[in-house]
Short mmCIF file of C-alpha atoms and ligand atoms in Angstrom, two decimals:
data_model
loop_
_atom_site.label_atom_id
_atom_site.label_comp_id
_atom_site.label_asym_id
_atom_site.label_seq_id
_atom_site.Cartn_x
_atom_site.Cartn_y
_atom_site.Cartn_z
CA UNK A 11 -0.01 -22.41 19.47
CA UNK A 12 0.52 -18.67 19.77
CA UNK A 13 -2.13 -16.38 18.78
CA UNK A 14 -1.95 -14.79 15.32
CA UNK A 15 -1.20 -11.13 14.97
CA UNK A 16 -4.22 -9.03 13.79
CA UNK A 17 -5.07 -8.68 10.04
CA UNK A 18 -4.29 -5.02 10.13
CA UNK A 19 -0.99 -5.27 11.86
CA UNK A 20 -0.04 -8.08 9.24
CA UNK A 21 -0.92 -5.77 6.37
CA UNK A 22 0.69 -2.66 7.77
CA UNK A 23 3.74 -4.55 8.94
CA UNK A 24 4.21 -6.14 5.55
CA UNK A 25 3.84 -9.66 7.11
CA UNK A 26 3.11 -12.97 5.58
CA UNK A 27 -0.63 -13.28 4.86
CA UNK A 28 -0.81 -16.73 6.44
CA UNK A 29 1.13 -16.62 9.55
CA UNK A 30 1.46 -12.73 9.85
CA UNK A 31 4.79 -13.12 11.35
CA UNK A 32 7.28 -13.60 8.39
CA UNK A 33 8.38 -10.70 6.32
CA UNK A 34 6.93 -10.49 2.69
CA UNK A 35 9.78 -8.01 1.44
CA UNK A 36 13.36 -8.92 1.17
CA UNK A 37 14.28 -5.25 2.15
CA UNK A 38 12.80 -3.68 5.33
CA UNK A 39 12.93 -0.12 4.18
CA UNK A 40 12.01 1.52 0.95
CA UNK A 41 15.44 2.55 0.19
CA UNK A 42 17.24 1.77 -2.18
CA UNK A 43 14.01 2.16 -4.16
CA UNK A 44 15.20 -0.07 -6.89
CA UNK A 45 14.88 -3.23 -4.91
CA UNK A 46 12.25 -2.24 -2.62
CA UNK A 47 9.57 -4.31 -4.31
CA UNK A 48 11.53 -7.54 -4.16
CA UNK A 49 9.54 -10.10 -2.23
CA UNK A 50 10.77 -13.41 -0.55
CA UNK A 51 9.92 -16.48 -2.61
CA UNK A 52 8.24 -17.95 0.48
CA UNK A 53 7.49 -16.86 4.05
CA UNK A 54 10.62 -17.29 6.13
CA UNK A 55 8.41 -18.39 8.93
CA UNK A 56 5.72 -20.69 7.69
CA UNK A 57 6.86 -21.31 4.10
CA UNK A 58 3.77 -19.82 2.59
CA UNK A 59 4.52 -19.32 -1.08
CA UNK A 60 4.57 -15.60 -1.74
CA UNK A 61 5.42 -15.18 -5.36
CA UNK A 62 2.45 -15.97 -7.19
CA UNK A 63 1.95 -17.00 -10.69
CA UNK A 64 0.25 -13.62 -11.31
CA UNK A 65 0.70 -10.15 -9.76
CA UNK A 66 -2.18 -7.76 -9.70
CA UNK A 67 -0.35 -5.14 -7.49
CA UNK A 68 -0.38 -2.54 -10.09
CA UNK A 69 -4.13 -2.75 -10.36
CA UNK A 70 -4.65 -2.23 -6.77
CA UNK A 71 -2.15 0.43 -6.76
CA UNK A 72 -4.19 2.18 -9.15
CA UNK A 73 -7.31 2.02 -6.96
CA UNK A 74 -5.19 3.02 -3.81
CA UNK A 75 -3.85 6.02 -5.66
CA UNK A 76 -7.12 7.29 -6.67
CA UNK A 77 -8.74 6.85 -3.39
CA UNK A 78 -5.96 8.73 -1.74
CA UNK A 79 -6.14 11.50 -4.14
CA UNK A 80 -9.59 12.15 -2.88
CA UNK A 81 -8.91 11.29 0.77
CA UNK A 82 -6.51 14.17 0.70
CA UNK A 83 -9.34 16.40 0.94
CA UNK A 84 -9.82 15.43 4.56
CA UNK A 85 -6.80 17.28 5.60
CA UNK A 86 -6.61 19.92 2.85
CA UNK A 87 -9.96 21.26 3.42
CA UNK A 88 -9.88 22.10 7.17
CA UNK A 89 -6.34 23.64 6.80
CA UNK A 90 -6.64 25.61 3.62
CA UNK A 91 -10.18 25.58 2.80
CA UNK A 92 -11.72 25.34 -0.69
CA UNK A 93 -14.07 27.49 -2.77
CA UNK A 94 -15.68 27.22 -6.18
CA UNK A 95 -15.16 31.01 -6.57
CA UNK A 96 -11.39 30.93 -7.01
CA UNK A 97 -8.61 28.67 -8.08
CA UNK A 98 -8.36 26.70 -4.80
CA UNK A 99 -9.66 23.54 -6.40
CA UNK A 100 -6.45 23.41 -8.51
CA UNK A 101 -4.40 24.06 -5.61
CA UNK A 102 -5.86 21.10 -3.91
CA UNK A 103 -5.32 18.98 -6.85
CA UNK A 104 -1.69 20.01 -7.15
CA UNK A 105 -1.00 19.45 -3.49
CA UNK A 106 -3.02 16.06 -3.53
CA UNK A 107 -1.04 14.75 -6.54
CA UNK A 108 2.22 15.71 -4.86
CA UNK A 109 1.32 13.82 -1.86
CA UNK A 110 0.21 10.63 -3.84
CA UNK A 111 3.56 10.81 -5.83
CA UNK A 112 5.62 11.02 -2.58
CA UNK A 113 3.59 8.14 -1.08
CA UNK A 114 3.98 6.09 -4.19
CA UNK A 115 6.65 3.84 -2.90
CA UNK A 116 4.56 3.03 0.27
CA UNK A 117 1.56 2.42 -1.86
CA UNK A 118 3.25 0.11 -4.31
CA UNK A 119 4.41 -2.04 -1.41
CA UNK A 120 1.03 -1.90 0.18
CA UNK A 121 -0.62 -2.98 -3.02
CA UNK A 122 1.52 -6.04 -3.21
CA UNK A 123 0.79 -6.99 0.31
CA UNK A 124 -3.01 -6.39 -0.21
CA UNK A 125 -2.88 -8.53 -3.25
CA UNK A 126 -1.25 -11.52 -1.40
CA UNK A 127 -3.82 -11.03 1.31
CA UNK A 128 -6.77 -11.03 -1.16
CA UNK A 129 -5.24 -14.08 -3.13
CA UNK A 130 -4.74 -16.21 -0.04
CA UNK A 131 -8.25 -15.28 1.18
CA UNK A 132 -9.74 -16.67 -2.10
CA UNK A 133 -7.70 -19.66 -2.08
CA UNK A 134 -8.98 -20.47 1.39
ZN1 LIG B 14 4.12 -17.12 6.99
#
């Protein structure tokens, strides 16, 4: 048997949570946006069921979005700086929101993948 790819490369590569080889999404890229969230019924490699009875992707997406909103401070602060004395906190919030909106397609896909991984982990 060949070694399984790492957990991280499985998640970031949108691969099947079981074998980490088969692709989860029907479409590889995020374009066209309309069908980017379509996932295969089962893993093309190991036939692990991928479409569950429930989908908690949106819940995880909400959490990821919030986390990212605050993580943006890590690059914003060193570049632009921030102070309580002027409006810079509002500029940060605007910039951060924009980044999060632009990354939404990626976050939505990532949320679905994470959900599948979590679901499988609990099923054992
Ligand atoms: Zn698989």
